[in-house]
Tab-separated table of C-alpha atoms in Angstrom:
chain	number	residue	atom	x	y	z
A	1	UNK	CA	51.205	44.290	29.206
A	2	UNK	CA	51.363	47.877	30.390
A	3	UNK	CA	52.461	48.742	33.910
A	4	UNK	CA	48.923	49.686	34.765
A	5	UNK	CA	47.923	46.061	34.277
A	6	UNK	CA	50.305	44.661	36.949
A	7	UNK	CA	47.825	44.371	39.768
A	8	UNK	CA	45.388	42.528	37.491
A	9	UNK	CA	48.057	40.324	36.089
A	10	UNK	CA	49.653	39.260	39.340
A	11	UNK	CA	47.054	39.716	42.115
A	12	UNK	CA	45.802	42.533	44.338
A	13	UNK	CA	48.464	42.506	47.059
A	14	UNK	CA	52.225	43.179	47.035
A	15	UNK	CA	54.677	42.589	49.853
A	16	UNK	CA	57.861	44.721	49.990
A	17	UNK	CA	60.625	44.123	52.465
A	18	UNK	CA	62.993	46.980	53.063
A	19	UNK	CA	60.016	49.291	52.545
A	20	UNK	CA	61.026	52.198	54.829
A	21	UNK	CA	63.826	54.013	53.027
A	22	UNK	CA	65.889	54.179	49.846
A	23	UNK	CA	64.491	52.056	46.959
A	24	UNK	CA	61.623	50.758	49.107
A	25	UNK	CA	59.448	53.867	49.122
A	26	UNK	CA	59.982	54.277	45.362
A	27	UNK	CA	58.777	50.741	44.816
A	28	UNK	CA	55.760	51.374	47.101
A	29	UNK	CA	54.764	54.449	45.138
A	30	UNK	CA	55.066	52.820	41.789
A	31	UNK	CA	53.073	49.749	42.799
A	32	UNK	CA	50.375	51.892	44.425
A	33	UNK	CA	50.100	53.754	41.162
A	34	UNK	CA	49.630	50.427	39.401
A	35	UNK	CA	46.731	49.476	41.760
A	36	UNK	CA	48.379	47.267	44.307
A	37	UNK	CA	47.419	47.130	47.980
A	38	UNK	CA	50.575	46.394	49.916
A	39	UNK	CA	52.380	45.424	53.017
A	40	UNK	CA	55.599	47.283	53.739
A	41	UNK	CA	58.138	45.576	56.033
A	42	UNK	CA	61.160	47.129	57.706
A	43	UNK	CA	62.772	47.464	61.083
A	44	UNK	CA	62.316	51.218	61.551
A	45	UNK	CA	58.792	52.073	62.480
A	46	UNK	CA	58.973	55.820	62.015
A	47	UNK	CA	60.126	55.851	58.335
A	48	UNK	CA	57.795	52.934	57.660
A	49	UNK	CA	54.783	54.938	58.925
A	50	UNK	CA	55.883	57.986	56.948
A	51	UNK	CA	56.137	56.016	53.714
A	52	UNK	CA	52.809	54.301	54.262
A	53	UNK	CA	51.057	57.593	55.046
A	54	UNK	CA	52.505	59.251	51.896
A	55	UNK	CA	51.425	56.380	49.670
A	56	UNK	CA	47.912	56.286	51.152
A	57	UNK	CA	47.472	60.058	50.695
A	58	UNK	CA	48.720	60.180	47.197
A	59	UNK	CA	47.169	57.036	45.760
A	60	UNK	CA	44.301	56.171	48.130
A	61	UNK	CA	45.345	52.532	48.342
A	62	UNK	CA	45.420	50.265	51.358
A	63	UNK	CA	48.904	50.012	52.891
A	64	UNK	CA	49.735	47.854	55.893
A	65	UNK	CA	53.008	48.046	57.738
A	66	UNK	CA	55.066	45.580	59.740
A	67	UNK	CA	58.010	46.709	61.903
A	68	UNK	CA	60.084	43.560	61.829
A	69	UNK	CA	63.791	42.641	62.025
A	70	UNK	CA	64.203	40.118	59.186
A	71	UNK	CA	67.175	38.624	60.982
A	72	UNK	CA	64.869	37.179	63.643
A	73	UNK	CA	64.209	33.428	63.537
A	74	UNK	CA	60.375	34.015	63.323
A	75	UNK	CA	60.533	36.893	60.805
A	76	UNK	CA	59.114	34.941	57.874
A	77	UNK	CA	56.136	33.784	59.998
A	78	UNK	CA	55.421	37.401	61.030
A	79	UNK	CA	55.454	38.595	57.434
A	80	UNK	CA	53.202	35.810	56.274
A	81	UNK	CA	50.764	36.308	59.185
A	82	UNK	CA	50.520	40.052	58.348
A	83	UNK	CA	48.821	39.279	55.004
A	84	UNK	CA	46.850	36.229	56.112
A	85	UNK	CA	43.746	35.929	53.962
A	86	UNK	CA	45.138	38.240	51.286
A	87	UNK	CA	46.020	37.160	47.760
A	88	UNK	CA	49.664	38.121	47.468
A	89	UNK	CA	50.457	38.434	43.800
A	90	UNK	CA	53.843	40.153	44.030
A	91	UNK	CA	56.655	39.656	46.576
A	92	UNK	CA	59.719	41.954	46.446
A	93	UNK	CA	62.617	41.280	48.760
A	94	UNK	CA	64.355	44.665	48.834
A	95	UNK	CA	65.984	44.392	52.226
A	96	UNK	CA	69.444	43.205	53.045
A	97	UNK	CA	72.019	45.998	53.315
A	98	UNK	CA	75.241	45.862	55.301
A	99	UNK	CA	76.053	49.170	56.995
A	100	UNK	CA	79.548	48.282	58.161
A	101	UNK	CA	82.868	47.376	56.545
A	102	UNK	CA	84.995	44.899	58.439
A	103	UNK	CA	86.904	41.768	57.665
A	104	UNK	CA	85.161	38.471	58.473
A	105	UNK	CA	87.228	37.648	61.562
A	106	UNK	CA	86.962	41.169	62.908
A	107	UNK	CA	83.188	40.837	63.297
A	108	UNK	CA	81.233	38.791	65.841
A	109	UNK	CA	80.028	35.597	64.327
A	110	UNK	CA	76.463	36.639	65.153
A	111	UNK	CA	76.720	39.386	62.575
A	112	UNK	CA	77.535	36.878	59.821
A	113	UNK	CA	74.717	34.648	60.917
A	114	UNK	CA	72.316	37.552	60.947
A	115	UNK	CA	73.323	38.452	57.386
A	116	UNK	CA	72.697	34.946	56.219
A	117	UNK	CA	69.223	35.058	57.967
A	118	UNK	CA	68.453	38.362	56.305
A	119	UNK	CA	69.557	37.537	52.735
A	120	UNK	CA	69.115	33.757	52.589
A	121	UNK	CA	66.918	32.048	55.161
A	122	UNK	CA	64.132	34.591	55.703
A	123	UNK	CA	63.496	35.442	52.081
A	124	UNK	CA	63.710	31.770	51.134
A	125	UNK	CA	61.023	30.925	53.667
A	126	UNK	CA	58.790	33.785	52.488
A	127	UNK	CA	59.222	32.767	48.802
A	128	UNK	CA	58.416	29.118	49.706
A	129	UNK	CA	55.067	30.272	51.210
A	130	UNK	CA	53.928	32.816	48.642
A	131	UNK	CA	55.156	30.838	45.637
A	132	UNK	CA	52.981	27.910	46.615
A	133	UNK	CA	49.852	30.055	46.320
A	134	UNK	CA	51.086	31.702	43.080
A	135	UNK	CA	51.693	28.416	41.335
A	136	UNK	CA	48.228	27.165	42.361
A	137	UNK	CA	46.687	30.288	40.805
A	138	UNK	CA	49.038	30.143	37.834
A	139	UNK	CA	49.951	33.773	38.214
A	140	UNK	CA	52.182	35.911	40.331
A	141	UNK	CA	55.576	37.666	40.465
A	142	UNK	CA	58.678	37.576	42.614
A	143	UNK	CA	61.485	40.114	42.583
A	144	UNK	CA	64.656	39.341	44.516
A	145	UNK	CA	66.869	42.432	44.824
A	146	UNK	CA	70.537	41.686	45.363
A	147	UNK	CA	73.815	43.492	44.589
A	148	UNK	CA	76.652	43.438	42.113
A	149	UNK	CA	78.696	42.551	45.131
A	150	UNK	CA	77.310	39.069	44.770
A	151	UNK	CA	79.187	38.581	41.547
A	152	UNK	CA	82.442	38.168	43.487
A	153	UNK	CA	83.751	37.852	47.017
A	154	UNK	CA	84.072	41.297	48.547
A	155	UNK	CA	86.727	41.803	51.225
A	156	UNK	CA	85.143	43.707	54.160
A	157	UNK	CA	81.682	42.580	53.159
A	158	UNK	CA	82.376	38.890	52.567
A	159	UNK	CA	79.257	37.273	54.033
A	160	UNK	CA	77.105	40.067	52.529
A	161	UNK	CA	78.497	39.382	49.013
A	162	UNK	CA	78.154	35.640	49.542
A	163	UNK	CA	74.553	35.938	50.608
A	164	UNK	CA	73.784	38.149	47.621
A	165	UNK	CA	75.367	35.543	45.412
A	166	UNK	CA	72.813	33.068	46.863
A	167	UNK	CA	70.062	35.532	46.031
A	168	UNK	CA	71.288	35.812	42.397
A	169	UNK	CA	71.399	32.049	41.791
A	170	UNK	CA	68.213	31.435	43.749
A	171	UNK	CA	66.366	33.895	41.482
A	172	UNK	CA	67.741	32.209	38.371
A	173	UNK	CA	66.513	28.761	39.593
A	174	UNK	CA	63.086	30.158	40.530
A	175	UNK	CA	62.772	31.845	37.138
A	176	UNK	CA	63.061	28.439	35.462
A	177	UNK	CA	61.013	26.320	37.933
A	178	UNK	CA	58.162	28.772	38.731
A	179	UNK	CA	58.081	30.151	35.193
A	180	UNK	CA	56.713	26.831	34.049
A	181	UNK	CA	53.706	27.459	36.298
A	182	UNK	CA	52.875	31.002	35.279
A	183	UNK	CA	54.951	32.909	37.842
A	184	UNK	CA	57.344	35.622	36.727
A	185	UNK	CA	60.668	35.895	38.653
A	186	UNK	CA	63.200	38.636	38.358
A	187	UNK	CA	66.596	38.802	39.998
A	188	UNK	CA	67.669	42.501	40.336
A	189	UNK	CA	71.339	42.978	41.289
A	190	UNK	CA	71.634	46.647	42.331
A	191	UNK	CA	74.745	48.675	41.345
A	192	UNK	CA	75.917	51.511	43.632
A	193	UNK	CA	72.813	53.394	44.675
A	194	UNK	CA	72.786	56.431	46.944
A	195	UNK	CA	70.482	55.048	49.548
A	196	UNK	CA	70.571	55.973	53.261
A	197	UNK	CA	72.305	52.595	53.869
A	198	UNK	CA	74.943	53.325	51.330
A	199	UNK	CA	75.564	56.789	52.892
A	200	UNK	CA	75.947	55.197	56.324
A	201	UNK	CA	78.445	52.745	54.903
C-alpha cells in the first residue's frame, strides 16, 4: 500500500490532537496530501487556525479545528462531537507535552492529575469511541505518540514519563486486540525533537 492509498484504506477523516505546532502541522500536511479530511485539536486557537488555513490553501481539503484543553474532564466528548456523523478512519494522539521540569512534590497535585488526564484518560476515552466504529467497519488506524521518556522513570518529569509508559503499553495491547479486527495500531515514542514545547522546556 502506498501512502497515497491511506485515506481509501482507513477512511476519509483523520483526527489529530496536538495539531497546532511542532509535529502536528507536519502530520496535518502529510495526511492532507494523502487525501484525508481532518479535525485538528489543540489549546491554542491562533496557531490552530494558521495550520488549518495553510493546509486548506495548499491541498484544498476540508479541515475543521477544535480549540480544546485535553486536560478538561469533558475533552473527549468535545472531540467526538466535533466529528459527529463523519467516518473517522485515523486517530492520532500527538498531544501531551510537559513544559516544566520540577520534582513531583514541588508541583501542585493538580498538575500531575492534569498530565494523567492529558496522556491517559482523554486519549483512552477517544480511542474507545473511534475504535468501536473502526472494528465494525473492519478498517481504521490509530497512532499513539509517546516519548522515550516512557521507557524509564524520569526525575523532574515523573508523572509525564509514567503517563507515556501507559501510552506505550496501551498501544501494544491495542495492536494485538484491534489488529484481529482489521485496525492498524502504531505506538510512536518520540526521541528528542526540537518542537516549540521542547524549546520552552
